[in-house]
Amino acid sequence: GAVVSQHPSRVICKSGTSVKIECRSLDFQATTMFWYRQFPKQSLMLMATSNEGSKATYEQGVEKDKFLINHASLTLSTLTVTSAHPEDSSFYICSARRVDGGSQYFGPGTRLLVL
Amino acid sequence: GDSVTQMEGPVTLSEEAFLTINCTYTATGYPSLFWYVQYPGEGLQLLLKATKADDKGSNKGFEATYRKETTSFHLEKGSVQVSDSAVYFCALRSGGGADGLTFGKGTHLIIQP
């Protein structure tokens, strides 16, 4: 149990377009989901924390108008990269925490390439 | 702010060798400490954790002890297998109540037969 999926696994888009990434908890309900970003050979950096039914909390330096997060249900959170630029190219990873608390379960990640 | 430093990789060992991957941290308060493993093509999986000083986390032959005096959480395994080849991440969760994790850069472990 405790499987988290992400879709798409990789996406290539043109500069200026928007890209939506989905994160789903497949076999459990998650009140809290987290979005991380990972650059090559770097650590995962927490971007934001989203709680079901409320606004996401963004880490310092992360533009909330650029990275739109929606956590509409207990099993789905989405990250939309708006007006993407080449510097937004990265590996985006989500994680979900069960309703009853405890460990975070990670998705396999989405690789975004902006041309 | 919080930070995690772990040894750079790749680390290449022969099967049945002893493994140590060093991890040190900087944090306010009393963080919880974690080791995550990422196998090729898969998401991060929790390997083990410790929530307070002197706790020892263990799983699948791996273990790590929360050392507050040295702010360390080194990962060890007595005899590694080829199937242990993966990227290992040390992480902490601040004791201040924030739930997001602070990660190290990851250590790529390669075990040769």
Short mmCIF file of N, CA, C and O in Angstrom, two decimals, chain A residues 2 7 9 29 34 36 57-58 60-61 87 91:
data_model
loop_
_atom_site.label_atom_id
_atom_site.label_comp_id
_atom_site.label_asym_id
_atom_site.label_seq_id
_atom_site.Cartn_x
_atom_site.Cartn_y
_atom_site.Cartn_z
N ALA A 2 0.17 2.42 0.07
CA ALA A 2 0.81 3.71 0.12
C ALA A 2 1.57 4.02 -1.18
O ALA A 2 2.77 4.27 -1.16
N HIS A 7 1.70 12.17 -12.95
CA HIS A 7 1.47 12.17 -14.40
C HIS A 7 1.58 13.58 -14.94
O HIS A 7 1.03 14.51 -14.34
N SER A 9 5.07 11.45 -16.59
CA SER A 9 6.39 11.12 -16.05
C SER A 9 7.45 12.05 -16.64
O SER A 9 8.47 12.33 -16.01
N GLN A 29 -5.82 8.17 1.61
CA GLN A 29 -6.21 9.57 1.57
C GLN A 29 -5.13 10.43 2.20
O GLN A 29 -4.56 10.06 3.24
N PHE A 34 3.10 17.44 -0.66
CA PHE A 34 4.26 18.31 -0.75
C PHE A 34 4.81 18.26 -2.17
O PHE A 34 4.80 17.22 -2.82
N TYR A 36 8.25 19.04 -4.37
CA TYR A 36 9.69 19.26 -4.31
C TYR A 36 10.22 19.45 -5.73
O TYR A 36 9.63 18.99 -6.71
N THR A 57 0.99 26.52 1.04
CA THR A 57 2.01 27.33 1.71
C THR A 57 3.31 27.18 0.95
O THR A 57 3.82 26.07 0.81
N TYR A 58 3.84 28.29 0.47
CA TYR A 58 5.04 28.25 -0.37
C TYR A 58 6.28 28.56 0.44
O TYR A 58 6.26 29.39 1.35
N GLN A 60 10.07 30.08 0.98
CA GLN A 60 10.65 31.37 0.61
C GLN A 60 11.37 31.24 -0.73
O GLN A 60 12.11 30.28 -0.96
N GLY A 61 11.12 32.21 -1.60
CA GLY A 61 11.77 32.22 -2.90
C GLY A 61 11.00 31.51 -3.99
O GLY A 61 11.40 31.58 -5.16
N GLU A 87 14.55 27.91 -17.57
CA GLU A 87 15.10 27.72 -16.22
C GLU A 87 14.15 26.96 -15.29
O GLU A 87 14.53 26.58 -14.18
N PHE A 91 13.28 18.39 -12.29
CA PHE A 91 12.59 17.17 -11.88
C PHE A 91 11.69 17.54 -10.72
O PHE A 91 12.17 18.03 -9.70
#
